[in-house]
Each structure stands twice: as C-alpha cells, then as structure tokens.
Amino acid sequence: MTDRILTADELEAALRAIGAERYHNLHPFHRALHAGLLTKGQVQAWALNRYYYQASIPAKDASLLARLPTAELRREWRRRLEDHDGTEPGTGGIARWLKLTAGLGLDNGYVESLDGLLPTTRFAVDAYVRFVRERSILEAIASSLTELFSPTIISERVVGMLGNYSFITEETLAYFQPRLTQAPRDSAFALAYVREHARTAEQQSAVLAALRFKCDVLWSMLDALDYAYVTPGNIPPGAFRPESQA
Amino acid sequence: MTDRILTADELEAALRAIGAERYHNLHPFHRALHAGLLTKGQVQAWALNRYYYQASIPAKDASLLARLPTAELRREWRRRLEDHDGTEPGTGGIARWLKLTAGLGLDNGYVESLDGLLPTTRFAVDAYVRFVRERSILEAIASSLTELFSPTIISERVVGMLGNYSFITEETLAYFQPRLTQAPRDSAFALAYVREHARTAEQQSAVLAALRFKCDVLWSMLDALDYAYVTPGNIPPGAFRPESQA
C-alpha cells in the first residue's frame, strides 16, 4: 500500500521494483530453460502450457478494447490484437507460437485442443483474462506492464535456447523476434497511461497490486511446470506426458 | 466424452471412477500430511492456504442458491451455508477452520487477511467459485461431488494427524468431525440430483467434466503446496514463510 501520493517518477520506480523482485525471469524453471538444463520433453511441456497464455491474450485485449472510451485508446489497443491474431491465416503471435510447438514435435491439433494443459496453467491464465475484464481500465492497463521487463527475458531466452538445445532453431523461435519491438512500444504506452492516470493513493495502490497480480500469474505457471515436469512422478492426472508424445 | 447415454448406475460408476483416479487423497502432499512427514511450518502452510478454500465455499454455494428454481432445492442448498457460516459468531465450518489455524500458532487476522496465500491457491479457488456461478445448475451441483470421496480422506486425516503430530489436538481438528456426517448427506443429495437430471449424452459428459474440473482444483492446490513448502527455495515472492511466523 502507498500511504501518500507518489510522483509519476516514484510510481514508475515502484513498478520497476516489483519487476526486479517478482518477474518470472527470476524463476528457477526459466533459469533452467535458458541454461539448456531441460530435456526436450520439458521444453515441450513449457511451450504447450504457454500456448494457452498466448492464445488467451486476444480475449484479454478484446475485453479491454470493448471498454476503452476513445478511438485513440482503442486504436492503440487494437494493434495488440493485430500483433497476436495477425492479418491473415498463418500470421501473428499465436501462429508463430504454433511454429515453436510444431518445431518441438507437438501436433498443432493436440496443442490447440488444450487437452494436455496443466490445470494450474488454466486457472492462472483464466484469472488474468478475468482480471482485465472485471477491474478498472487503469488496473487492466497496469497489469500489462510485465512487458516492461520482457525484452531482457526474450533476449536471454533466444540466445540461451539457440545455444543450448540442438532441437531449437531460429525458425522455431520466430515468435520472439517481433516481440522485441512490440513489447517496448506497448509497454511505453501503458506506462505513460498509468503515470498520467494513477493520481490518488488508492489508484496508485491498485496499479501496483495489478502488476503484482500479473507477476503472480506468470510465476504460478512456472511453479506448476517446475513441479510437474522436473521432479519425476508429479505430472497431474490427465496432463501432457512427454514420453507418450515426444 | 460419453458417446452414448449411460444408465444412472453407469453414470454413478463413471463418477466414482474419476474419484478413484483424481481425488486429492492420492496426492503426495496429502500422503505426507497424514503420515506425519511434514514439519509444523508445512502443516501451517496447508491450513493457511486451505482456509481460502473454506472461506470461499459460502460464496460458491450462495451463487448457486441464487439460481435454484424451487424452495425445496434452495432449502437443501441453504443448509450448506448454515454449515459453513454457522448460526451465531464462532460457529460453523469457517470458524472451526480458524480453530485449526490458531491451534497451529497462526494469528487469525493474518489468516483472514489472505496476505500469505500462494497465488496458485487463489487462482484455483477463484476458478471453482466462478465455475459454480457461471455453469449450468447441473454442472454446478456435479462439481460438489468430490464430497462423495471426502469421508475417507477425513478419517485418514484425523487419525493420521492426531497420531503423528504433537502440535495437533482433537480440539484443533474440530472442523472435521461434523463433516463426517455433513458430507455424506450433501453428496447423497447431489448424487441423486445428478443421476436424475443428467439424461442426455451431453449432460452426462458435462457432469463428468465438472467433477474432473473440481478434482483439478483440489489437486492444483496441493501441487502448489508441495512445490513451495517441501523443496527449499521455492516459496514464491510474498507468500507465507514458516520461519517468520511459526
């Protein structure tokens, strides 16, 4: 809780401090992923579960778009839908994510079916979609601010995964290249919006809580992957089993 | 998916088979809890996180109650609210759960604040509340059918925890004694309702999926506890840390 009103710079510093403590680049599963310590089956499980996050982003963005009050704001937010859903079949972030899962040997139909998803992935992603749908516009925009921190993790990921896994190619990582320019553009807009509109102590507390919540979503997804796929015997009933798919 | 219409007995058998495969008495964390293999801090973490489930049950039941069409059905479901919220201060399941957390040395205010909750617990429990609020009455009632399997786990828990932990007394386990009669009564009603009303193949599939979903909720909560509190170094940012509370 903030107990006094922060300046815009102080608010930004507080948001960045949340990322420094809670962004999922600090999670042991991500460190292992980037360091080349995972098996192909474990990388498959990550890509399969993360697919549900990617595929849910347009639902999240569309529900916010539907509530934005001006054409200017809606144009800005509509660009995110174009980035994820593309402009024709086979384009956009979701299609590029399917190149990753296909490159890892997973069948597109299986990935899209969500049949092998960890229940925790579903609960965490659904919590994010609902948060954006139900909370204030300010909180919904603030929850996107994890993108402030994503260029670093994406660079680490591309370098680490290309260097460390024989089954990963530049083509399978095609998702990430556009994100290196999209994420800073999107987060710059969201940060400017939050700096301008979070003026009361209550609004500033809500903005900080929204970013903490979003970090929790990403962290929960990695907790579930680390638990299920790194220690033998922990895959929950019904979830993807690498040996039967790889 | 059921591809033909089951008889009521076949449907019940299919429901019981889901429990035999997916109910959380099979989870390694529960086995460790009942076998006396956990530290006091780990038992505290379990009770603290499970509190959020207990405290959310009346919201779940009230949202279903609000949609039930007859006084008979509402009377039946209202009893669940009475069981959990009690008839006066200090009575009911939630108050009894706080006796457990207090008996474990946790401050009631801290437990009720939800400050130390694992994010995964929140996402899983919220998913359950929303499922009951948004799905058909038939699916909502079917999702309560984990109570078919709970008398066994409660008996194991009470015997195992009393026998294995010096810090557990019959008084701190007061929550569980009434559940041994409430759960069979409630699940008998829900089972009869589902047997009678799930008549098409689609309804039967939805009922089976609802019970699978509910098993996933309970399982996800234990995955998160096992991950965060059994292997050192995995407690997510902001969550309860036994050493600072015990």
Short mmCIF file of C-alpha atoms in Angstrom, two decimals:
data_model
loop_
_atom_site.label_atom_id
_atom_site.label_comp_id
_atom_site.label_asym_id
_atom_site.label_seq_id
_atom_site.Cartn_x
_atom_site.Cartn_y
_atom_site.Cartn_z
CA MET A 1 0.00 0.00 0.00
CA THR A 2 1.13 3.52 -0.75
CA ASP A 3 0.22 5.78 2.13
CA ARG A 4 0.95 9.04 0.34
CA ILE A 5 0.61 10.14 -3.27
CA LEU A 6 3.70 9.28 -5.31
CA THR A 7 5.12 11.41 -8.09
CA ALA A 8 4.96 9.81 -11.53
CA ASP A 9 8.66 9.00 -11.31
CA GLU A 10 8.26 7.43 -7.89
CA LEU A 11 5.35 5.36 -9.16
CA GLU A 12 7.41 4.16 -12.10
CA ALA A 13 10.28 3.29 -9.76
CA ALA A 14 7.89 1.31 -7.56
CA LEU A 15 6.57 -0.56 -10.61
CA ARG A 16 10.10 -1.39 -11.73
CA ALA A 17 10.97 -2.57 -8.22
CA ILE A 18 8.10 -5.07 -8.41
CA GLY A 19 9.56 -6.43 -11.64
CA ALA A 20 13.02 -6.66 -10.09
CA GLU A 21 11.62 -8.82 -7.30
CA ARG A 22 8.78 -10.77 -8.92
CA TYR A 23 9.17 -11.03 -12.70
CA HIS A 24 9.40 -14.65 -13.84
CA ASN A 25 12.89 -14.31 -15.32
CA LEU A 26 13.95 -14.98 -11.69
CA HIS A 27 12.09 -18.31 -11.53
CA PRO A 28 14.23 -21.47 -11.35
CA PHE A 29 12.35 -23.05 -14.25
CA HIS A 30 13.20 -20.14 -16.56
CA ARG A 31 16.81 -20.17 -15.47
CA ALA A 32 16.96 -23.89 -16.28
CA LEU A 33 15.16 -23.38 -19.60
CA HIS A 34 17.61 -20.73 -20.75
CA ALA A 35 20.68 -22.52 -19.43
CA GLY A 36 19.98 -25.63 -21.50
CA LEU A 37 19.28 -27.79 -18.46
CA LEU A 38 15.90 -29.10 -19.63
CA THR A 39 15.05 -32.16 -21.69
CA LYS A 40 13.13 -31.83 -24.93
CA GLY A 41 10.05 -33.18 -23.14
CA GLN A 42 10.31 -30.45 -20.51
CA VAL A 43 10.68 -27.76 -23.18
CA GLN A 44 7.63 -29.25 -24.92
CA ALA A 45 5.65 -29.01 -21.68
CA TRP A 46 6.65 -25.34 -21.30
CA ALA A 47 5.68 -24.46 -24.89
CA LEU A 48 2.42 -26.42 -24.67
CA ASN A 49 1.30 -24.72 -21.48
CA ARG A 50 2.50 -21.29 -22.54
CA TYR A 51 0.40 -21.71 -25.70
CA TYR A 52 -2.74 -21.29 -23.60
CA TYR A 53 -1.42 -17.97 -22.34
CA GLN A 54 -0.64 -16.80 -25.89
CA ALA A 55 -4.00 -17.96 -27.20
CA SER A 56 -5.85 -16.15 -24.38
CA ILE A 57 -4.14 -12.77 -24.84
CA PRO A 58 -6.54 -11.59 -27.59
CA ALA A 59 -9.55 -12.41 -25.37
CA LYS A 60 -7.94 -10.33 -22.66
CA ASP A 61 -7.16 -7.45 -25.01
CA ALA A 62 -10.57 -7.52 -26.72
CA SER A 63 -12.38 -7.31 -23.39
CA LEU A 64 -10.38 -4.23 -22.50
CA LEU A 65 -10.80 -2.77 -26.01
CA ALA A 66 -14.56 -3.10 -25.59
CA ARG A 67 -14.42 -0.80 -22.55
CA LEU A 68 -11.99 1.86 -23.77
CA PRO A 69 -13.71 5.23 -24.18
CA THR A 70 -11.93 6.89 -27.13
CA ALA A 71 -10.96 5.99 -30.70
CA GLU A 72 -7.38 6.93 -29.87
CA LEU A 73 -7.16 4.46 -27.00
CA ARG A 74 -8.97 1.79 -28.98
CA ARG A 75 -6.62 2.17 -31.98
CA GLU A 76 -3.64 1.78 -29.67
CA TRP A 77 -5.07 -1.32 -28.04
CA ARG A 78 -6.35 -2.79 -31.33
CA ARG A 79 -2.75 -3.04 -32.52
CA ARG A 80 -2.18 -5.68 -29.84
CA LEU A 81 -4.96 -7.80 -31.37
CA GLU A 82 -3.35 -7.43 -34.79
CA ASP A 83 0.01 -8.46 -33.35
CA HIS A 84 -1.42 -11.63 -31.80
CA ASP A 85 -4.10 -12.66 -34.27
CA GLY A 86 -2.30 -11.48 -37.43
CA THR A 87 -3.75 -10.03 -40.58
CA GLU A 88 -4.27 -13.30 -42.48
CA PRO A 89 -4.03 -17.04 -41.71
CA GLY A 90 -0.60 -18.11 -40.52
CA THR A 91 0.43 -14.66 -39.31
CA GLY A 92 0.51 -13.16 -35.82
CA GLY A 93 1.86 -14.21 -32.48
CA ILE A 94 -0.38 -17.23 -31.90
CA ALA A 95 0.53 -18.71 -35.30
CA ARG A 96 4.20 -18.10 -34.54
CA TRP A 97 3.85 -19.82 -31.19
CA LEU A 98 2.44 -22.86 -33.00
CA LYS A 99 5.64 -22.86 -35.10
CA LEU A 100 7.51 -23.28 -31.85
CA THR A 101 5.34 -26.14 -30.58
CA ALA A 102 5.41 -27.79 -34.03
CA GLY A 103 9.19 -27.35 -34.19
CA LEU A 104 9.34 -29.18 -30.87
CA GLY A 105 7.43 -32.09 -32.40
CA LEU A 106 3.98 -31.40 -30.95
CA ASP A 107 0.93 -31.81 -33.16
CA ASN A 108 -0.91 -28.49 -33.72
CA GLY A 109 -4.29 -30.10 -33.14
CA TYR A 110 -3.13 -31.53 -29.83
CA VAL A 111 -1.73 -28.17 -28.72
CA GLU A 112 -4.86 -26.27 -29.74
CA SER A 113 -7.13 -28.84 -28.06
CA LEU A 114 -5.65 -27.83 -24.66
CA ASP A 115 -6.13 -31.46 -23.64
CA GLY A 116 -2.70 -31.79 -22.06
CA LEU A 117 -2.73 -28.48 -20.19
CA LEU A 118 -1.79 -28.37 -16.52
CA PRO A 119 -4.91 -27.34 -14.55
CA THR A 120 -2.85 -24.67 -12.79
CA THR A 121 -1.99 -23.10 -16.16
CA ARG A 122 -5.66 -22.84 -16.98
CA PHE A 123 -6.58 -21.35 -13.60
CA ALA A 124 -3.76 -18.77 -13.75
CA VAL A 125 -4.42 -17.67 -17.33
CA ASP A 126 -8.16 -17.53 -16.77
CA ALA A 127 -7.55 -15.40 -13.68
CA TYR A 128 -5.64 -12.93 -15.85
CA VAL A 129 -8.33 -12.74 -18.52
CA ARG A 130 -10.99 -12.17 -15.88
CA PHE A 131 -8.92 -9.58 -14.05
CA VAL A 132 -8.67 -7.49 -17.21
CA ARG A 133 -12.36 -7.98 -17.93
CA GLU A 134 -13.58 -7.02 -14.47
CA ARG A 135 -11.20 -4.48 -12.98
CA SER A 136 -10.91 -0.78 -13.79
CA ILE A 137 -9.34 0.28 -17.08
CA LEU A 138 -6.40 1.63 -15.13
CA GLU A 139 -5.78 -1.69 -13.38
CA ALA A 140 -6.28 -3.61 -16.63
CA ILE A 141 -3.67 -1.49 -18.40
CA ALA A 142 -1.29 -1.70 -15.41
CA SER A 143 -1.48 -5.50 -15.48
CA SER A 144 0.13 -5.42 -18.93
CA LEU A 145 3.25 -3.76 -17.55
CA THR A 146 5.17 -7.00 -17.21
CA GLU A 147 6.09 -6.12 -20.80
CA LEU A 148 8.42 -3.52 -19.34
CA PHE A 149 10.62 -6.41 -18.32
CA SER A 150 10.14 -8.83 -21.23
CA PRO A 151 12.80 -7.64 -23.72
CA THR A 152 15.51 -8.79 -21.29
CA ILE A 153 13.98 -12.22 -20.78
CA ILE A 154 13.37 -12.66 -24.51
CA SER A 155 16.96 -11.84 -25.40
CA GLU A 156 18.22 -14.24 -22.72
CA ARG A 157 15.80 -16.88 -23.96
CA VAL A 158 16.66 -16.69 -27.65
CA VAL A 159 20.41 -16.70 -27.04
CA GLY A 160 20.18 -19.37 -24.36
CA MET A 161 17.83 -21.72 -26.19
CA LEU A 162 19.56 -21.43 -29.59
CA GLY A 163 22.94 -22.05 -27.99
CA ASN A 164 21.94 -24.87 -25.69
CA TYR A 165 19.39 -27.08 -27.44
CA SER A 166 20.02 -28.97 -30.68
CA PHE A 167 16.25 -29.21 -31.27
CA ILE A 168 15.74 -25.42 -31.28
CA THR A 169 16.26 -23.35 -34.45
CA GLU A 170 15.90 -19.68 -35.31
CA GLU A 171 12.76 -20.56 -37.23
CA THR A 172 11.07 -22.23 -34.27
CA LEU A 173 11.84 -19.14 -32.19
CA ALA A 174 10.20 -16.82 -34.76
CA TYR A 175 7.67 -15.74 -32.12
CA PHE A 176 10.20 -13.79 -30.14
CA GLN A 177 11.82 -11.52 -32.74
CA PRO A 178 8.77 -9.23 -33.27
CA ARG A 179 8.17 -9.10 -29.53
CA LEU A 180 11.48 -7.30 -29.08
CA THR A 181 9.97 -4.24 -30.80
CA GLN A 182 6.27 -4.79 -29.94
CA ALA A 183 6.74 -5.14 -26.19
CA PRO A 184 8.69 -1.89 -25.66
CA ARG A 185 6.22 0.03 -27.84
CA ASP A 186 3.24 -1.43 -25.96
CA SER A 187 4.73 -1.03 -22.52
CA ALA A 188 5.79 2.56 -23.23
CA PHE A 189 2.18 3.40 -23.98
CA ALA A 190 0.87 1.55 -20.92
CA LEU A 191 3.46 3.12 -18.64
CA ALA A 192 2.66 6.63 -19.88
CA TYR A 193 -1.05 5.94 -19.36
CA VAL A 194 -0.50 4.71 -15.81
CA ARG A 195 1.86 7.57 -14.95
CA GLU A 196 -0.78 10.04 -16.09
CA HIS A 197 -3.95 8.43 -14.70
CA ALA A 198 -2.89 6.91 -11.36
CA ARG A 199 -3.19 10.09 -9.32
CA THR A 200 -4.73 9.18 -5.98
CA ALA A 201 -3.07 6.98 -3.39
CA GLU A 202 -5.84 4.41 -3.96
CA GLN A 203 -5.26 4.39 -7.71
CA GLN A 204 -1.53 4.04 -7.23
CA SER A 205 -2.00 1.15 -4.79
CA ALA A 206 -4.35 -0.52 -7.26
CA VAL A 207 -1.82 -0.13 -10.08
CA LEU A 208 0.99 -1.65 -8.03
CA ALA A 209 -1.30 -4.50 -6.94
CA ALA A 210 -2.26 -5.13 -10.58
CA LEU A 211 1.36 -5.57 -11.59
CA ARG A 212 2.00 -7.82 -8.59
CA PHE A 213 -1.04 -9.88 -9.56
CA LYS A 214 0.25 -10.27 -13.13
CA CYS A 215 3.69 -11.32 -11.91
CA ASP A 216 1.90 -13.91 -9.73
CA VAL A 217 0.12 -15.28 -12.81
CA LEU A 218 3.37 -15.82 -14.72
CA TRP A 219 5.13 -17.18 -11.63
CA SER A 220 2.31 -19.64 -10.85
CA MET A 221 2.56 -21.04 -14.38
CA LEU A 222 6.27 -21.76 -13.91
CA ASP A 223 5.76 -23.21 -10.43
CA ALA A 224 3.35 -25.70 -11.97
CA LEU A 225 5.76 -26.62 -14.79
CA ASP A 226 8.68 -26.99 -12.43
CA TYR A 227 6.66 -29.16 -10.05
CA ALA A 228 5.08 -31.39 -12.68
CA TYR A 229 7.91 -31.88 -15.15
CA VAL A 230 11.20 -31.57 -13.27
CA THR A 231 10.64 -33.93 -10.33
CA PRO A 232 9.61 -37.40 -11.58
CA GLY A 233 6.18 -38.66 -10.57
CA ASN A 234 4.44 -35.29 -10.22
CA ILE A 235 2.53 -34.96 -13.52
CA PRO A 236 -1.12 -34.50 -12.52
CA PRO A 237 -3.79 -36.89 -13.83
CA GLY A 238 -4.70 -36.12 -17.44
CA ALA A 239 -1.84 -33.71 -18.20
CA PHE A 240 0.69 -33.98 -21.07
CA ARG A 241 3.23 -36.78 -20.61
CA PRO A 242 6.38 -36.19 -22.67
CA GLU A 243 7.20 -39.87 -23.20
CA SER A 244 3.89 -40.56 -24.91
CA GLN A 245 4.15 -37.50 -27.20
CA ALA A 246 7.83 -36.85 -27.94
CA MET B 1 -16.69 -37.90 -23.50
CA THR B 2 -19.56 -40.32 -23.25
CA ASP B 3 -20.66 -41.31 -26.75
CA ARG B 4 -23.90 -43.00 -25.70
CA ILE B 5 -26.38 -42.33 -22.93
CA LEU B 6 -25.42 -44.04 -19.70
CA THR B 7 -27.85 -45.52 -17.21
CA ALA B 8 -27.91 -43.77 -13.84
CA ASP B 9 -25.85 -46.58 -12.35
CA GLU B 10 -23.28 -46.37 -15.13
CA LEU B 11 -23.05 -42.62 -14.66
CA GLU B 12 -22.50 -43.05 -10.94
CA ALA B 13 -19.82 -45.66 -11.62
CA ALA B 14 -18.09 -43.27 -14.03
CA LEU B 15 -18.20 -40.51 -11.40
CA ARG B 16 -16.73 -42.82 -8.77
CA ALA B 17 -14.01 -43.88 -11.22
CA ILE B 18 -12.96 -40.23 -11.57
CA GLY B 19 -12.59 -40.01 -7.82
CA ALA B 20 -10.57 -43.21 -7.73
CA GLU B 21 -8.10 -41.71 -10.19
CA ARG B 22 -8.11 -37.99 -9.43
CA TYR B 23 -9.27 -37.26 -5.89
CA HIS B 24 -6.59 -35.48 -3.89
CA ASN B 25 -6.25 -38.19 -1.25
CA LEU B 26 -3.86 -39.69 -3.85
CA HIS B 27 -1.63 -36.59 -3.90
CA PRO B 28 1.89 -36.97 -2.40
CA PHE B 29 1.38 -33.89 -0.20
CA HIS B 30 -1.70 -35.39 1.43
CA ARG B 31 0.02 -38.70 1.91
CA ALA B 32 2.90 -36.88 3.63
CA LEU B 33 0.49 -34.78 5.72
CA HIS B 34 -1.35 -37.80 7.04
CA ALA B 35 1.77 -39.88 7.56
CA GLY B 36 3.32 -37.32 9.89
CA LEU B 37 6.14 -36.47 7.48
CA LEU B 38 5.58 -32.70 7.46
CA THR B 39 7.04 -30.02 9.70
CA LYS B 40 4.79 -27.73 11.70
CA GLY B 41 5.57 -24.94 9.22
CA GLN B 42 4.42 -27.13 6.33
CA VAL B 43 1.18 -28.03 8.15
CA GLN B 44 0.69 -24.29 8.84
CA ALA B 45 1.09 -23.56 5.12
CA TRP B 46 -1.50 -26.21 4.28
CA ALA B 47 -4.02 -24.91 6.82
CA LEU B 48 -3.43 -21.28 5.82
CA ASN B 49 -3.98 -21.95 2.12
CA ARG B 50 -6.89 -24.29 2.67
CA TYR B 51 -8.52 -21.53 4.72
CA TYR B 52 -9.15 -19.61 1.50
CA TYR B 53 -10.99 -22.61 0.09
CA GLN B 54 -13.13 -22.92 3.24
CA ALA B 55 -13.86 -19.19 3.32
CA SER B 56 -14.91 -19.20 -0.34
CA ILE B 57 -17.35 -22.11 -0.10
CA PRO B 58 -20.29 -19.95 1.06
CA ALA B 59 -19.76 -17.57 -1.91
CA LYS B 60 -19.87 -20.60 -4.17
CA ASP B 61 -22.97 -22.02 -2.51
CA ALA B 62 -24.78 -18.66 -2.36
CA SER B 63 -24.26 -18.06 -6.07
CA LEU B 64 -25.81 -21.44 -6.82
CA LEU B 65 -28.59 -20.88 -4.27
CA ALA B 66 -29.48 -17.65 -6.07
CA ARG B 67 -30.16 -19.61 -9.26
CA LEU B 68 -32.05 -22.62 -7.88
CA PRO B 69 -35.67 -22.63 -9.05
CA THR B 70 -37.63 -24.17 -6.15
CA ALA B 71 -37.95 -23.67 -2.41
CA GLU B 72 -37.17 -27.36 -1.94
CA LEU B 73 -33.85 -27.10 -3.76
CA ARG B 74 -33.00 -23.81 -2.05
CA ARG B 75 -33.72 -25.24 1.42
CA GLU B 76 -31.44 -28.15 0.66
CA TRP B 77 -28.64 -25.89 -0.54
CA ARG B 78 -29.16 -23.30 2.21
CA ARG B 79 -28.17 -25.93 4.76
CA ARG B 80 -24.66 -25.83 3.29
CA LEU B 81 -24.46 -22.12 4.07
CA GLU B 82 -25.59 -22.79 7.62
CA ASP B 83 -22.95 -25.49 7.96
CA HIS B 84 -20.15 -23.19 6.83
CA ASP B 85 -21.21 -19.80 8.19
CA GLY B 86 -22.84 -21.08 11.38
CA THR B 87 -25.86 -19.76 13.24
CA GLU B 88 -24.01 -17.29 15.51
CA PRO B 89 -20.47 -15.94 15.86
CA GLY B 90 -17.87 -18.63 16.47
CA THR B 91 -19.95 -21.46 14.96
CA GLY B 92 -19.80 -23.09 11.53
CA GLY B 93 -17.08 -24.58 9.38
CA ILE B 94 -15.09 -21.40 8.76
CA ALA B 95 -14.88 -20.62 12.47
CA ARG B 96 -13.82 -24.21 13.13
CA TRP B 97 -11.13 -23.94 10.46
CA LEU B 98 -9.78 -20.88 12.26
CA LYS B 99 -9.50 -23.04 15.39
CA LEU B 100 -7.20 -25.26 13.38
CA THR B 101 -5.01 -22.40 12.12
CA ALA B 102 -4.97 -20.80 15.60
CA GLY B 103 -4.07 -24.15 17.16
CA LEU B 104 -1.16 -24.28 14.75
CA GLY B 105 0.03 -20.89 16.05
CA LEU B 106 -1.19 -18.68 13.22
CA ASP B 107 -2.81 -15.35 14.04
CA ASN B 108 -6.48 -15.21 12.96
CA GLY B 109 -6.06 -11.73 11.49
CA TYR B 110 -3.13 -12.88 9.39
CA VAL B 111 -5.03 -15.93 8.14
CA GLU B 112 -8.15 -13.92 7.31
CA SER B 113 -6.09 -11.21 5.54
CA LEU B 114 -5.07 -13.80 2.91
CA ASP B 115 -1.74 -11.94 2.72
CA GLY B 116 0.37 -15.08 2.79
CA LEU B 117 -1.69 -17.09 0.31
CA LEU B 118 0.01 -18.86 -2.57
CA PRO B 119 -1.17 -17.22 -5.81
CA THR B 120 -1.98 -20.66 -7.21
CA THR B 121 -4.37 -21.28 -4.29
CA ARG B 122 -6.20 -18.07 -5.11
CA PHE B 123 -6.43 -18.85 -8.83
CA ALA B 124 -7.68 -22.41 -8.22
CA VAL B 125 -10.28 -21.48 -5.61
CA ASP B 126 -11.49 -18.50 -7.65
CA ALA B 127 -11.82 -20.80 -10.66
CA TYR B 128 -14.12 -23.04 -8.60
CA VAL B 129 -16.31 -20.18 -7.37
CA ARG B 130 -16.65 -18.85 -10.92
CA PHE B 131 -17.38 -22.30 -12.33
CA VAL B 132 -20.34 -22.68 -9.98
CA ARG B 133 -21.51 -19.15 -10.69
CA GLU B 134 -21.35 -19.45 -14.48
CA ARG B 135 -22.08 -23.04 -15.46
CA SER B 136 -25.41 -24.81 -15.56
CA ILE B 137 -27.09 -25.80 -12.30
CA LEU B 138 -26.43 -29.41 -13.20
CA GLU B 139 -22.68 -28.82 -13.63
CA ALA B 140 -22.54 -26.68 -10.50
CA ILE B 141 -24.13 -29.44 -8.43
CA ALA B 142 -21.93 -32.10 -10.04
CA SER B 143 -18.80 -30.15 -9.12
CA SER B 144 -19.69 -30.68 -5.44
CA LEU B 145 -19.47 -34.45 -5.83
CA THR B 146 -15.90 -34.62 -4.53
CA GLU B 147 -17.75 -34.91 -1.22
CA LEU B 148 -18.57 -38.47 -2.22
CA PHE B 149 -14.93 -39.22 -1.51
CA SER B 150 -14.22 -36.95 1.46
CA PRO B 151 -15.30 -39.11 4.43
CA THR B 152 -12.42 -41.48 3.68
CA ILE B 153 -9.84 -38.72 3.48
CA ILE B 154 -11.18 -37.04 6.62
CA SER B 155 -10.97 -40.26 8.63
CA GLU B 156 -7.40 -40.84 7.40
CA ARG B 157 -6.53 -37.23 8.19
CA VAL B 158 -7.87 -37.16 11.72
CA VAL B 159 -6.30 -40.47 12.70
CA GLY B 160 -3.02 -39.69 10.92
CA MET B 161 -2.62 -36.14 12.17
CA LEU B 162 -3.61 -36.89 15.77
CA GLY B 163 -1.26 -39.84 15.92
CA ASN B 164 1.69 -38.25 14.16
CA TYR B 165 1.96 -34.61 15.24
CA SER B 166 2.47 -33.45 18.82
CA PHE B 167 1.12 -30.00 17.88
CA ILE B 168 -2.27 -31.36 16.74
CA THR B 169 -5.10 -31.97 19.23
CA GLU B 170 -8.67 -33.17 18.89
CA GLU B 171 -9.79 -29.61 19.56
CA THR B 172 -7.78 -28.14 16.67
CA LEU B 173 -9.30 -30.79 14.39
CA ALA B 174 -12.87 -29.83 15.41
CA TYR B 175 -13.61 -28.86 11.80
CA PHE B 176 -13.58 -32.40 10.59
CA GLN B 177 -15.96 -34.21 12.95
CA PRO B 178 -19.20 -32.58 11.63
CA ARG B 179 -18.00 -33.07 8.05
CA LEU B 180 -18.20 -36.83 8.57
CA THR B 181 -21.99 -36.56 8.68
CA GLN B 182 -22.49 -33.39 6.57
CA ALA B 183 -20.52 -34.55 3.53
CA PRO B 184 -22.37 -37.88 3.05
CA ARG B 185 -25.74 -36.15 3.48
CA ASP B 186 -24.80 -33.40 0.99
CA SER B 187 -23.22 -35.71 -1.54
CA ALA B 188 -26.16 -38.13 -1.39
CA PHE B 189 -28.46 -35.28 -2.39
CA ALA B 190 -26.12 -34.07 -5.16
CA LEU B 191 -25.63 -37.57 -6.49
CA ALA B 192 -29.38 -38.23 -6.61
CA TYR B 193 -29.88 -34.90 -8.41
CA VAL B 194 -27.22 -35.69 -10.99
CA ARG B 195 -28.48 -39.24 -11.52
CA GLU B 196 -31.96 -37.88 -12.19
CA HIS B 197 -31.13 -34.79 -14.30
CA ALA B 198 -28.13 -35.82 -16.43
CA ARG B 199 -30.13 -37.58 -19.12
CA THR B 200 -28.56 -36.69 -22.47
CA ALA B 201 -25.05 -37.70 -23.52
CA GLU B 202 -24.08 -34.01 -23.48
CA GLN B 203 -25.35 -33.53 -19.94
CA GLN B 204 -23.58 -36.66 -18.78
CA SER B 205 -20.32 -35.53 -20.38
CA ALA B 206 -20.71 -32.13 -18.73
CA VAL B 207 -21.30 -33.75 -15.34
CA LEU B 208 -18.21 -35.92 -15.65
CA ALA B 209 -16.15 -32.91 -16.79
CA ALA B 210 -17.42 -30.89 -13.82
CA LEU B 211 -16.20 -33.49 -11.37
CA ARG B 212 -12.85 -33.72 -13.19
CA PHE B 213 -12.58 -29.94 -13.02
CA LYS B 214 -13.23 -29.96 -9.28
CA CYS B 215 -10.63 -32.68 -8.72
CA ASP B 216 -8.19 -30.49 -10.69
CA VAL B 217 -8.90 -27.57 -8.35
CA LEU B 218 -8.07 -29.58 -5.24
CA TRP B 219 -5.06 -31.21 -6.91
CA SER B 220 -3.65 -27.88 -8.11
CA MET B 221 -3.79 -26.53 -4.54
CA LEU B 222 -1.70 -29.45 -3.28
CA ASP B 223 0.75 -29.21 -6.19
CA ALA B 224 1.40 -25.61 -5.18
CA LEU B 225 1.88 -26.51 -1.50
CA ASP B 226 4.18 -29.41 -2.32
CA TYR B 227 6.25 -27.26 -4.67
CA ALA B 228 6.52 -24.21 -2.43
CA TYR B 229 6.93 -25.76 1.00
CA VAL B 230 8.57 -29.16 0.61
CA THR B 231 11.55 -28.33 -1.62
CA PRO B 232 13.63 -25.50 -0.06
CA GLY B 233 13.91 -22.26 -2.02
CA ASN B 234 10.58 -22.46 -3.85
CA ILE B 235 8.31 -20.18 -1.82
CA PRO B 236 7.04 -17.56 -4.28
CA PRO B 237 7.58 -13.84 -3.59
CA GLY B 238 5.16 -12.52 -0.98
CA ALA B 239 3.83 -15.88 0.24
CA PHE B 240 3.82 -17.17 3.84
CA ARG B 241 7.24 -18.11 5.17
CA PRO B 242 7.02 -20.55 8.08
CA GLU B 243 10.20 -19.41 9.79
CA SER B 244 8.93 -15.85 10.20
CA GLN B 245 5.53 -16.95 11.55
CA ALA B 246 5.99 -20.15 13.50
#
